[in-house]
PDB file of C-alpha atoms in Angstrom:
ATOM      1  CA  UNK C 377       0.021   0.014   0.009  1.00  0.00           C
ATOM      2  CA  UNK C 378       1.372   3.449  -0.855  1.00  0.00           C
ATOM      3  CA  UNK C 379       2.268   5.941   1.784  1.00  0.00           C
ATOM      4  CA  UNK C 380      -0.482   8.559   2.408  1.00  0.00           C
ATOM      5  CA  UNK C 381      -0.369  11.379  -0.115  1.00  0.00           C
ATOM      6  CA  UNK C 382       2.102   9.512  -2.455  1.00  0.00           C
ATOM      7  CA  UNK C 383       0.328   7.871  -5.442  1.00  0.00           C
ATOM      8  CA  UNK C 384       1.465   4.494  -6.591  1.00  0.00           C
ATOM      9  CA  UNK C 385       4.164   4.514  -9.318  1.00  0.00           C
ATOM     10  CA  UNK C 386       5.076   8.130  -8.679  1.00  0.00           C
ATOM     11  CA  UNK C 387       8.492   7.696  -6.985  1.00  0.00           C
ATOM     12  CA  UNK C 388      11.650   7.616  -9.036  1.00  0.00           C
ATOM     13  CA  UNK C 389      15.002   6.441  -7.620  1.00  0.00           C
ATOM     14  CA  UNK C 390      18.047   7.725  -9.419  1.00  0.00           C
ATOM     15  CA  UNK C 391      21.661   6.708  -8.788  1.00  0.00           C
ATOM     16  CA  UNK C 392      24.942   6.043 -10.555  1.00  0.00           C
ATOM     17  CA  UNK C 393      24.493   2.302  -9.958  1.00  0.00           C
ATOM     18  CA  UNK C 394      26.998   2.092  -7.055  1.00  0.00           C
ATOM     19  CA  UNK C 395      25.726  -0.467  -4.559  1.00  0.00           C
ATOM     20  CA  UNK C 396      25.945   1.878  -1.531  1.00  0.00           C
ATOM     21  CA  UNK C 397      24.106   4.679  -3.245  1.00  0.00           C
ATOM     22  CA  UNK C 398      21.324   2.308  -4.545  1.00  0.00           C
ATOM     23  CA  UNK C 399      20.907   0.897  -1.102  1.00  0.00           C
ATOM     24  CA  UNK C 400      20.308   4.234   0.591  1.00  0.00           C
ATOM     25  CA  UNK C 401      18.008   5.622  -2.081  1.00  0.00           C
ATOM     26  CA  UNK C 402      15.922   2.486  -2.402  1.00  0.00           C
ATOM     27  CA  UNK C 403      15.675   2.190   1.404  1.00  0.00           C
ATOM     28  CA  UNK C 404      14.081   5.588   1.651  1.00  0.00           C
ATOM     29  CA  UNK C 405      11.874   5.087  -1.390  1.00  0.00           C
ATOM     30  CA  UNK C 406      10.612   1.713  -0.033  1.00  0.00           C
ATOM     31  CA  UNK C 407       9.742   3.326   3.250  1.00  0.00           C
ATOM     32  CA  UNK C 408       7.444   5.714   1.330  1.00  0.00           C
ATOM     33  CA  UNK C 409       5.895   3.492  -1.343  1.00  0.00           C
ATOM     34  CA  UNK C 410       6.141  -0.002  -2.781  1.00  0.00           C
ATOM     35  CA  UNK C 411       5.778   1.223  -6.340  1.00  0.00           C
ATOM     36  CA  UNK C 412       9.169   2.557  -7.527  1.00  0.00           C
ATOM     37  CA  UNK C 413      10.842   3.141 -10.916  1.00  0.00           C
ATOM     38  CA  UNK C 414      14.681   2.988 -10.759  1.00  0.00           C
ATOM     39  CA  UNK C 415      17.027   4.737 -13.035  1.00  0.00           C
ATOM     40  CA  UNK C 416      20.839   4.535 -13.438  1.00  0.00           C
ATOM     41  CA  UNK C 417      22.355   7.736 -14.660  1.00  0.00           C
ATOM     42  CA  UNK C 418      25.600   7.625 -16.719  1.00  0.00           C
ATOM     43  CA  UNK C 419      26.669  11.089 -17.538  1.00  0.00           C
ATOM     44  CA  UNK C 420      28.884  12.032 -20.456  1.00  0.00           C
ATOM     45  CA  UNK C 421      31.639  14.612 -20.160  1.00  0.00           C
ATOM     46  CA  UNK C 422      31.614  17.582 -19.720  1.00  0.00           C
ATOM     47  CA  UNK C 423      28.388  17.271 -17.693  1.00  0.00           C
ATOM     48  CA  UNK C 424      29.910  14.554 -15.509  1.00  0.00           C
ATOM     49  CA  UNK C 425      32.864  16.857 -14.607  1.00  0.00           C
ATOM     50  CA  UNK C 426      30.644  19.589 -13.207  1.00  0.00           C
ATOM     51  CA  UNK C 427      27.707  17.609 -11.704  1.00  0.00           C
ATOM     52  CA  UNK C 428      25.534  18.539  -9.946  1.00  0.00           C
ATOM     53  CA  UNK C 429      26.045  21.871 -11.455  1.00  0.00           C
ATOM     54  CA  UNK C 430      23.913  22.355 -14.614  1.00  0.00           C
ATOM     55  CA  UNK C 431      25.292  23.078 -18.047  1.00  0.00           C
ATOM     56  CA  UNK C 432      23.485  23.842 -21.278  1.00  0.00           C
ATOM     57  CA  UNK C 433      22.313  20.856 -23.410  1.00  0.00           C
ATOM     58  CA  UNK C 434      21.363  18.678 -20.468  1.00  0.00           C
ATOM     59  CA  UNK C 435      19.576  16.172 -22.627  1.00  0.00           C
ATOM     60  CA  UNK C 436      22.880  15.346 -24.406  1.00  0.00           C
ATOM     61  CA  UNK C 437      24.434  14.467 -20.986  1.00  0.00           C
ATOM     62  CA  UNK C 438      22.630  11.106 -20.748  1.00  0.00           C
ATOM     63  CA  UNK C 439      24.250   8.008 -22.183  1.00  0.00           C
ATOM     64  CA  UNK C 440      22.380   6.593 -25.199  1.00  0.00           C
ATOM     65  CA  UNK C 441      22.225   3.160 -23.609  1.00  0.00           C
ATOM     66  CA  UNK C 442      20.616   4.192 -20.336  1.00  0.00           C
ATOM     67  CA  UNK C 443      16.987   4.885 -19.438  1.00  0.00           C
ATOM     68  CA  UNK C 444      16.160   8.467 -20.330  1.00  0.00           C
ATOM     69  CA  UNK C 445      14.389  10.677 -17.810  1.00  0.00           C
ATOM     70  CA  UNK C 446      11.184  11.607 -19.567  1.00  0.00           C
ATOM     71  CA  UNK C 447       7.608  12.495 -18.674  1.00  0.00           C
ATOM     72  CA  UNK C 448       5.137  11.632 -17.259  1.00  0.00           C
ATOM     73  CA  UNK C 449       6.930  13.036 -14.292  1.00  0.00           C
ATOM     74  CA  UNK C 450       6.764  11.489 -10.819  1.00  0.00           C
ATOM     75  CA  UNK C 451       5.500  13.113  -7.700  1.00  0.00           C
ATOM     76  CA  UNK C 452       8.884  12.463  -5.978  1.00  0.00           C
ATOM     77  CA  UNK C 453      12.435  11.776  -7.260  1.00  0.00           C
ATOM     78  CA  UNK C 454      15.021  10.493  -4.909  1.00  0.00           C
ATOM     79  CA  UNK C 455      18.737  10.489  -5.753  1.00  0.00           C
ATOM     80  CA  UNK C 456      21.950   9.448  -4.086  1.00  0.00           C
ATOM     81  CA  UNK C 457      25.417  10.411  -5.281  1.00  0.00           C
ATOM     82  CA  UNK C 458      26.867  13.271  -7.371  1.00  0.00           C
ATOM     83  CA  UNK C 459      25.454  12.092 -10.818  1.00  0.00           C
ATOM     84  CA  UNK C 460      22.060  11.541  -9.191  1.00  0.00           C
ATOM     85  CA  UNK C 461      22.149  14.990  -7.705  1.00  0.00           C
ATOM     86  CA  UNK C 462      22.491  16.325 -11.267  1.00  0.00           C
ATOM     87  CA  UNK C 463      19.454  14.224 -12.302  1.00  0.00           C
ATOM     88  CA  UNK C 464      17.253  15.175  -9.352  1.00  0.00           C
ATOM     89  CA  UNK C 465      17.873  18.818 -10.110  1.00  0.00           C
ATOM     90  CA  UNK C 466      17.105  18.337 -13.788  1.00  0.00           C
ATOM     91  CA  UNK C 467      13.896  16.342 -13.185  1.00  0.00           C
ATOM     92  CA  UNK C 468      12.708  19.062 -10.819  1.00  0.00           C
ATOM     93  CA  UNK C 469      13.440  21.704 -13.410  1.00  0.00           C
ATOM     94  CA  UNK C 470      12.095  19.830 -16.389  1.00  0.00           C
ATOM     95  CA  UNK C 471       8.875  19.171 -14.508  1.00  0.00           C
ATOM     96  CA  UNK C 472       8.505  22.844 -13.639  1.00  0.00           C
ATOM     97  CA  UNK C 473       8.720  21.892 -10.012  1.00  0.00           C
ATOM     98  CA  UNK C 474       5.965  19.244 -10.095  1.00  0.00           C
ATOM     99  CA  UNK C 475       8.463  16.499  -9.239  1.00  0.00           C
ATOM    100  CA  UNK C 476       9.614  17.050  -5.618  1.00  0.00           C
ATOM    101  CA  UNK C 477      13.338  16.355  -5.305  1.00  0.00           C
ATOM    102  CA  UNK C 478      15.119  14.607  -2.418  1.00  0.00           C
ATOM    103  CA  UNK C 479      18.912  14.238  -2.580  1.00  0.00           C
ATOM    104  CA  UNK C 480      20.776  11.876  -0.230  1.00  0.00           C
ATOM    105  CA  UNK C 481      24.362  12.769   0.756  1.00  0.00           C
ATOM    106  CA  UNK C 482      25.982  16.194   0.634  1.00  0.00           C
ATOM    107  CA  UNK C 483      25.603  17.442  -2.999  1.00  0.00           C
ATOM    108  CA  UNK C 484      28.607  19.784  -2.523  1.00  0.00           C
ATOM    109  CA  UNK C 485      26.510  22.820  -3.582  1.00  0.00           C
ATOM    110  CA  UNK C 486      23.752  24.779  -1.767  1.00  0.00           C
ATOM    111  CA  UNK C 487      20.920  22.568  -0.618  1.00  0.00           C
ATOM    112  CA  UNK C 488      18.419  25.148  -1.841  1.00  0.00           C
ATOM    113  CA  UNK C 489      18.578  23.479  -5.298  1.00  0.00           C
ATOM    114  CA  UNK C 490      16.533  20.553  -3.913  1.00  0.00           C
ATOM    115  CA  UNK C 491      13.287  20.386  -1.940  1.00  0.00           C
ATOM    116  CA  UNK C 492      15.034  18.296   0.675  1.00  0.00           C
ATOM    117  CA  UNK C 493      18.588  17.060   1.309  1.00  0.00           C
ATOM    118  CA  UNK C 494      19.416  14.131   3.616  1.00  0.00           C
ATOM    119  CA  UNK C 495      23.030  14.321   4.661  1.00  0.00           C
ATOM    120  CA  UNK C 496      24.681  12.512   7.556  1.00  0.00           C
ATOM    121  CA  UNK C 497      25.466  14.534  10.598  1.00  0.00           C
ATOM    122  CA  UNK C 498      29.216  14.202  10.116  1.00  0.00           C
ATOM    123  CA  UNK C 499      28.928  16.165   6.867  1.00  0.00           C
ATOM    124  CA  UNK C 500      28.126  19.332   8.821  1.00  0.00           C
ATOM    125  CA  UNK C 501      25.544  20.430   6.261  1.00  0.00           C
ATOM    126  CA  UNK C 502      22.912  22.759   7.603  1.00  0.00           C
ATOM    127  CA  UNK C 503      19.714  24.322   6.258  1.00  0.00           C
ATOM    128  CA  UNK C 504      15.966  24.519   6.683  1.00  0.00           C
ATOM    129  CA  UNK C 505      15.559  21.791   4.101  1.00  0.00           C
ATOM    130  CA  UNK C 506      18.385  19.525   5.440  1.00  0.00           C
ATOM    131  CA  UNK C 507      17.838  16.333   7.468  1.00  0.00           C
ATOM    132  CA  UNK C 508      20.893  15.024   9.367  1.00  0.00           C
ATOM    133  CA  UNK C 509      20.649  11.346  10.404  1.00  0.00           C
ATOM    134  CA  UNK C 510      23.659   9.948  12.332  1.00  0.00           C
ATOM    135  CA  UNK C 511      24.380   7.154   9.843  1.00  0.00           C
ATOM    136  CA  UNK C 512      23.473   5.989   6.309  1.00  0.00           C
ATOM    137  CA  UNK C 513      19.902   4.970   5.346  1.00  0.00           C
ATOM    138  CA  UNK C 514      19.238   1.279   4.994  1.00  0.00           C
ATOM    139  CA  UNK C 515      16.375  -1.248   5.134  1.00  0.00           C
ATOM    140  CA  UNK C 516      17.568  -3.137   8.276  1.00  0.00           C
ATOM    141  CA  UNK C 517      14.803  -3.621  10.863  1.00  0.00           C
ATOM    142  CA  UNK C 518      13.384  -6.600  12.768  1.00  0.00           C
ATOM    143  CA  UNK C 519      11.306  -7.856   9.785  1.00  0.00           C
ATOM    144  CA  UNK C 520      14.348  -7.481   7.418  1.00  0.00           C
ATOM    145  CA  UNK C 521      16.575  -9.389   9.854  1.00  0.00           C
ATOM    146  CA  UNK C 522      13.945 -12.122  10.265  1.00  0.00           C
ATOM    147  CA  UNK C 523      13.767 -12.535   6.443  1.00  0.00           C
ATOM    148  CA  UNK C 524      17.515 -12.701   6.263  1.00  0.00           C
ATOM    149  CA  UNK C 525      17.585 -15.465   8.871  1.00  0.00           C
ATOM    150  CA  UNK C 526      14.980 -17.416   6.929  1.00  0.00           C
ATOM    151  CA  UNK C 527      16.911 -16.914   3.658  1.00  0.00           C
ATOM    152  CA  UNK C 528      20.121 -18.172   5.198  1.00  0.00           C
ATOM    153  CA  UNK C 529      18.690 -20.645   7.734  1.00  0.00           C
ATOM    154  CA  UNK C 530      21.746 -22.874   7.658  1.00  0.00           C
ATOM    155  CA  UNK C 531      23.843 -20.178   9.308  1.00  0.00           C
ATOM    156  CA  UNK C 532      21.913 -20.919  12.463  1.00  0.00           C
ATOM    157  CA  UNK C 533      23.626 -24.355  12.551  1.00  0.00           C
ATOM    158  CA  UNK C 534      27.097 -22.810  12.916  1.00  0.00           C
ATOM    159  CA  UNK C 535      28.490 -22.873  16.450  1.00  0.00           C
ATOM    160  CA  UNK C 536      27.921 -19.779  18.550  1.00  0.00           C
ATOM    161  CA  UNK C 537      28.852 -17.172  19.311  1.00  0.00           C
ATOM    162  CA  UNK C 538      28.871 -16.248  15.660  1.00  0.00           C
ATOM    163  CA  UNK C 539      31.285 -13.444  14.757  1.00  0.00           C
ATOM    164  CA  UNK C 540      30.245 -11.503  11.628  1.00  0.00           C
ATOM    165  CA  UNK C 541      33.256  -9.807   9.932  1.00  0.00           C
ATOM    166  CA  UNK C 542      32.468  -7.152   7.296  1.00  0.00           C
ATOM    167  CA  UNK C 543      35.349  -5.941   5.104  1.00  0.00           C
ATOM    168  CA  UNK C 544      35.385  -2.727   3.263  1.00  0.00           C
ATOM    169  CA  UNK C 545      38.340  -1.223   1.383  1.00  0.00           C
ATOM    170  CA  UNK C 546      40.179   1.899   0.568  1.00  0.00           C
ATOM    171  CA  UNK C 547      38.535   5.281   0.593  1.00  0.00           C
ATOM    172  CA  UNK C 548      38.875   8.356  -1.712  1.00  0.00           C
ATOM    173  CA  UNK C 549      42.012   7.095  -3.362  1.00  0.00           C
ATOM    174  CA  UNK C 550      43.671   5.900  -0.109  1.00  0.00           C
ATOM    175  CA  UNK C 551      44.461   2.097  -0.315  1.00  0.00           C
ATOM    176  CA  UNK C 552      43.310  -0.259   2.428  1.00  0.00           C
ATOM    177  CA  UNK C 553      45.798  -0.442   5.265  1.00  0.00           C
ATOM    178  CA  UNK C 554      47.225  -3.923   5.066  1.00  0.00           C
ATOM    179  CA  UNK C 555      48.724  -3.859   8.584  1.00  0.00           C
ATOM    180  CA  UNK C 556      45.497  -2.632  10.081  1.00  0.00           C
ATOM    181  CA  UNK C 557      43.521  -5.442   8.316  1.00  0.00           C
ATOM    182  CA  UNK C 558      46.039  -7.995   9.493  1.00  0.00           C
ATOM    183  CA  UNK C 559      45.699  -6.735  13.081  1.00  0.00           C
ATOM    184  CA  UNK C 560      41.860  -6.889  12.822  1.00  0.00           C
ATOM    185  CA  UNK C 561      41.966 -10.453  11.536  1.00  0.00           C
ATOM    186  CA  UNK C 562      44.339 -11.435  14.310  1.00  0.00           C
ATOM    187  CA  UNK C 563      42.156  -9.836  16.938  1.00  0.00           C
ATOM    188  CA  UNK C 564      39.084 -11.725  15.707  1.00  0.00           C
ATOM    189  CA  UNK C 565      41.094 -14.981  15.783  1.00  0.00           C
ATOM    190  CA  UNK C 566      42.133 -14.357  19.358  1.00  0.00           C
ATOM    191  CA  UNK C 567      38.643 -13.695  20.440  1.00  0.00           C
ATOM    192  CA  UNK C 568      37.300 -16.680  18.676  1.00  0.00           C
ATOM    193  CA  UNK C 569      39.986 -18.922  20.187  1.00  0.00           C
ATOM    194  CA  UNK C 570      38.992 -17.617  23.663  1.00  0.00           C
ATOM    195  CA  UNK C 571      35.221 -17.599  23.246  1.00  0.00           C
ATOM    196  CA  UNK C 572      34.749 -20.401  20.685  1.00  0.00           C
ATOM    197  CA  UNK C 573      32.055 -20.197  18.024  1.00  0.00           C
ATOM    198  CA  UNK C 574      32.380 -19.434  14.364  1.00  0.00           C
ATOM    199  CA  UNK C 575      33.574 -16.639  12.061  1.00  0.00           C
ATOM    200  CA  UNK C 576      31.447 -15.400   9.124  1.00  0.00           C
ATOM    201  CA  UNK C 577      33.468 -13.172   6.813  1.00  0.00           C
ATOM    202  CA  UNK C 578      32.030 -11.126   3.973  1.00  0.00           C
ATOM    203  CA  UNK C 579      34.337  -8.995   1.696  1.00  0.00           C
ATOM    204  CA  UNK C 580      32.896  -6.171  -0.354  1.00  0.00           C
ATOM    205  CA  UNK C 581      33.567  -5.087  -3.906  1.00  0.00           C
ATOM    206  CA  UNK C 582      35.994  -2.558  -2.447  1.00  0.00           C
ATOM    207  CA  UNK C 583      38.107  -5.179  -0.701  1.00  0.00           C
ATOM    208  CA  UNK C 584      41.336  -5.571  -2.704  1.00  0.00           C
ATOM    209  CA  UNK C 585      41.464  -9.043  -4.322  1.00  0.00           C
ATOM    210  CA  UNK C 586      45.223  -9.221  -3.479  1.00  0.00           C
ATOM    211  CA  UNK C 587      44.332  -9.276   0.231  1.00  0.00           C
ATOM    212  CA  UNK C 588      41.758 -12.104   0.024  1.00  0.00           C
ATOM    213  CA  UNK C 589      44.265 -14.970   0.282  1.00  0.00           C
ATOM    214  CA  UNK C 590      45.415 -13.412   3.621  1.00  0.00           C
ATOM    215  CA  UNK C 591      41.866 -13.315   4.868  1.00  0.00           C
ATOM    216  CA  UNK C 592      41.141 -16.894   3.808  1.00  0.00           C
ATOM    217  CA  UNK C 593      44.380 -18.158   5.372  1.00  0.00           C
ATOM    218  CA  UNK C 594      43.580 -16.352   8.657  1.00  0.00           C
ATOM    219  CA  UNK C 595      40.377 -18.407   9.114  1.00  0.00           C
ATOM    220  CA  UNK C 596      41.102 -21.573   7.197  1.00  0.00           C
ATOM    221  CA  UNK C 597      40.917 -23.707  10.390  1.00  0.00           C
ATOM    222  CA  UNK C 598      38.040 -21.866  12.044  1.00  0.00           C
ATOM    223  CA  UNK C 599      34.348 -22.884  11.730  1.00  0.00           C
ATOM    224  CA  UNK C 600      32.447 -20.582   9.416  1.00  0.00           C
ATOM    225  CA  UNK C 601      33.337 -19.221   5.977  1.00  0.00           C
ATOM    226  CA  UNK C 602      35.005 -16.443   3.990  1.00  0.00           C
ATOM    227  CA  UNK C 603      32.943 -15.010   1.060  1.00  0.00           C
ATOM    228  CA  UNK C 604      34.120 -12.575  -1.529  1.00  0.00           C
ATOM    229  CA  UNK C 605      32.523 -11.122  -4.758  1.00  0.00           C
ATOM    230  CA  UNK C 606      32.935 -13.719  -7.532  1.00  0.00           C
ATOM    231  CA  UNK C 607      32.378 -16.758  -5.243  1.00  0.00           C
ATOM    232  CA  UNK C 608      29.719 -19.158  -6.516  1.00  0.00           C
ATOM    233  CA  UNK C 609      27.448 -18.880  -3.440  1.00  0.00           C
ATOM    234  CA  UNK C 610      24.974 -16.009  -3.161  1.00  0.00           C
ATOM    235  CA  UNK C 611      26.211 -13.014  -1.214  1.00  0.00           C
ATOM    236  CA  UNK C 612      25.637 -13.967   2.492  1.00  0.00           C
ATOM    237  CA  UNK C 613      25.722 -10.382   3.760  1.00  0.00           C
ATOM    238  CA  UNK C 614      22.073 -10.285   4.879  1.00  0.00           C
ATOM    239  CA  UNK C 615      22.431 -13.668   6.595  1.00  0.00           C
ATOM    240  CA  UNK C 616      25.545 -12.543   8.485  1.00  0.00           C
ATOM    241  CA  UNK C 617      23.748  -9.453   9.766  1.00  0.00           C
ATOM    242  CA  UNK C 618      20.752 -11.659  10.708  1.00  0.00           C
ATOM    243  CA  UNK C 619      22.650 -14.361  12.502  1.00  0.00           C
ATOM    244  CA  UNK C 620      25.799 -12.720  13.931  1.00  0.00           C
ATOM    245  CA  UNK C 621      26.000 -12.439  17.754  1.00  0.00           C
ATOM    246  CA  UNK C 622      28.725  -9.911  17.376  1.00  0.00           C
ATOM    247  CA  UNK C 623      29.923  -7.889  14.393  1.00  0.00           C
ATOM    248  CA  UNK C 624      33.430  -6.674  13.525  1.00  0.00           C
ATOM    249  CA  UNK C 625      33.526  -3.986  10.721  1.00  0.00           C
ATOM    250  CA  UNK C 626      36.554  -2.351   9.090  1.00  0.00           C
ATOM    251  CA  UNK C 627      36.697   1.319  10.038  1.00  0.00           C
ATOM    252  CA  UNK C 628      36.288   2.635   6.453  1.00  0.00           C
ATOM    253  CA  UNK C 629      32.611   1.957   5.665  1.00  0.00           C
ATOM    254  CA  UNK C 630      29.857   4.241   6.907  1.00  0.00           C
ATOM    255  CA  UNK C 631      27.225   2.111   5.278  1.00  0.00           C
ATOM    256  CA  UNK C 632      28.386  -1.190   6.768  1.00  0.00           C
ATOM    257  CA  UNK C 633      28.884   0.365  10.189  1.00  0.00           C
ATOM    258  CA  UNK C 634      25.380   1.882  10.025  1.00  0.00           C
ATOM    259  CA  UNK C 635      23.810  -1.489   8.987  1.00  0.00           C
ATOM    260  CA  UNK C 636      25.730  -3.425  11.638  1.00  0.00           C
ATOM    261  CA  UNK C 637      24.535  -0.943  14.263  1.00  0.00           C
ATOM    262  CA  UNK C 638      20.971  -1.465  12.990  1.00  0.00           C
ATOM    263  CA  UNK C 639      21.070  -5.092  14.209  1.00  0.00           C
ATOM    264  CA  UNK C 640      21.170  -4.321  17.860  1.00  0.00           C
ATOM    265  CA  UNK C 641      24.268  -6.607  18.262  1.00  0.00           C
ATOM    266  CA  UNK C 642      27.601  -5.399  19.587  1.00  0.00           C
ATOM    267  CA  UNK C 643      29.718  -3.772  16.863  1.00  0.00           C
ATOM    268  CA  UNK C 644      33.512  -3.480  16.967  1.00  0.00           C
ATOM    269  CA  UNK C 645      36.282  -1.990  14.838  1.00  0.00           C
ATOM    270  CA  UNK C 646      39.953  -1.421  14.950  1.00  0.00           C
ATOM    271  CA  UNK C 647      41.566   1.947  14.159  1.00  0.00           C
ATOM    272  CA  UNK C 648      45.332   2.159  14.222  1.00  0.00           C
ATOM    273  CA  UNK C 649      45.818   5.369  12.118  1.00  0.00           C
ATOM    274  CA  UNK C 650      44.082   8.720  12.033  1.00  0.00           C
ATOM    275  CA  UNK C 651      40.771   8.729  10.166  1.00  0.00           C
ATOM    276  CA  UNK C 652      39.601  11.340   7.725  1.00  0.00           C
ATOM    277  CA  UNK C 653      37.820  14.129   9.610  1.00  0.00           C
ATOM    278  CA  UNK C 654      34.244  13.171   8.504  1.00  0.00           C
ATOM    279  CA  UNK C 655      34.817   9.557   9.237  1.00  0.00           C
ATOM    280  CA  UNK C 656      36.362  10.373  12.662  1.00  0.00           C
ATOM    281  CA  UNK C 657      33.290  12.437  13.508  1.00  0.00           C
ATOM    282  CA  UNK C 658      31.077   9.470  12.595  1.00  0.00           C
ATOM    283  CA  UNK C 659      33.031   7.050  14.712  1.00  0.00           C
ATOM    284  CA  UNK C 660      32.964   9.473  17.573  1.00  0.00           C
ATOM    285  CA  UNK C 661      29.135   9.723  17.427  1.00  0.00           C
ATOM    286  CA  UNK C 662      28.756   5.972  17.381  1.00  0.00           C
ATOM    287  CA  UNK C 663      31.067   5.572  20.361  1.00  0.00           C
ATOM    288  CA  UNK C 664      29.395   8.370  22.272  1.00  0.00           C
ATOM    289  CA  UNK C 665      26.054   6.663  21.849  1.00  0.00           C
ATOM    290  CA  UNK C 666      27.479   3.207  22.914  1.00  0.00           C
ATOM    291  CA  UNK C 667      27.029   1.676  19.455  1.00  0.00           C
ATOM    292  CA  UNK C 668      30.643   1.174  18.462  1.00  0.00           C
ATOM    293  CA  UNK C 669      33.409  -0.444  20.542  1.00  0.00           C
ATOM    294  CA  UNK C 670      37.043  -1.346  20.471  1.00  0.00           C
ATOM    295  CA  UNK C 671      37.880  -4.677  18.982  1.00  0.00           C
ATOM    296  CA  UNK C 672      38.549  -6.402  22.334  1.00  0.00           C
ATOM    297  CA  UNK C 673      35.822  -4.665  24.364  1.00  0.00           C
ATOM    298  CA  UNK C 674      33.361  -6.683  26.540  1.00  0.00           C
ATOM    299  CA  UNK C 675      29.828  -5.582  25.846  1.00  0.00           C
ATOM    300  CA  UNK C 676      26.257  -6.664  26.649  1.00  0.00           C
ATOM    301  CA  UNK C 677      24.744  -8.904  23.970  1.00  0.00           C
ATOM    302  CA  UNK C 678      22.150  -6.396  23.041  1.00  0.00           C
ATOM    303  CA  UNK C 679      22.998  -2.789  22.048  1.00  0.00           C
ATOM    304  CA  UNK C 680      21.106   0.428  21.246  1.00  0.00           C
ATOM    305  CA  UNK C 681      19.956   0.107  17.599  1.00  0.00           C
ATOM    306  CA  UNK C 682      20.624   2.715  14.960  1.00  0.00           C
ATOM    307  CA  UNK C 683      17.499   2.783  12.694  1.00  0.00           C
ATOM    308  CA  UNK C 684      16.839   6.109  11.024  1.00  0.00           C
ATOM    309  CA  UNK C 685      15.211   5.332   7.698  1.00  0.00           C
ATOM    310  CA  UNK C 686      11.599   5.432   8.958  1.00  0.00           C
ATOM    311  CA  UNK C 687      12.263   8.600  10.843  1.00  0.00           C
ATOM    312  CA  UNK C 688      13.656  10.251   7.685  1.00  0.00           C
ATOM    313  CA  UNK C 689      10.707   8.912   5.660  1.00  0.00           C
ATOM    314  CA  UNK C 690       8.261  10.521   8.079  1.00  0.00           C
ATOM    315  CA  UNK C 691      10.151  13.830   7.922  1.00  0.00           C
ATOM    316  CA  UNK C 692      10.040  13.658   4.093  1.00  0.00           C
ATOM    317  CA  UNK C 693       6.245  13.184   4.219  1.00  0.00           C
ATOM    318  CA  UNK C 694       5.889  16.135   6.604  1.00  0.00           C
ATOM    319  CA  UNK C 695       8.332  18.438   4.873  1.00  0.00           C
ATOM    320  CA  UNK C 696       6.981  17.963   1.338  1.00  0.00           C
ATOM    321  CA  UNK C 697       3.333  17.595   2.356  1.00  0.00           C
ATOM    322  CA  UNK C 698       2.939  13.998   1.309  1.00  0.00           C
ATOM    323  CA  UNK C 699       0.704  13.094   4.293  1.00  0.00           C
TER     324      UNK C 699
END
């Protein structure tokens, strides 16, 4: 059933196709309506160089082999990422303002170009039309976790406690710190050796393939598994979130840290070098709210959850008059 005030089929989701951007935009859209049309925007140069700033000839910016943004216009268009910010601006303009625009993540220009901007608190973006959740938007709630456990029911047969280990990668051109990753793996091994149980490791697309042999070797004699993109089995990421008793996440990923904290299980990380300022602010907020802990910290088995998507969706309804 559609959200009050939002007709079925009138929500567009626009991204550059990156998994993290799609996940955030779709999570918000699905909290508003079940009827969604998704677009992947692939901008040509020079429009891609200046996005989300607008240049003349905008229709020429879209790749020939991608869906074109054409009327009938939606009631709401939601974007995430810089290319999507260009598209949400354009759809709002092309529709003469009939399509309300919501942009997720700091667009790097004034928020006034959109009806609403959703940017995490650590971005330090402010404005009357800016919402500032602590973490990234995601679909993780009790129902989502229950579905994940059903879909990966065999994980429940692994010995407990189950340690979920989520691996990210480099950020903004900085490579993944090999020594820090090795220290994290060693810390998980020590904890598993002391507490027993199993280790469920999921690498991401950003995890360097050259480091995967080191990861597999670290846990070759430990109950559980190591999964990486390209493996034959389906991506077990939802199942790991659903079944883990404790989660260990590399320090680099705001999305994975946010989703781990949405499970209500203890979440740990290891930081051995200074983080970028925004990421440091995010970590500090998670630690201040008792949602993120050192790798060896003892914690209660249940933690405060971080679930902000429904709150943001309700604010979107209120701010844009959608009911």
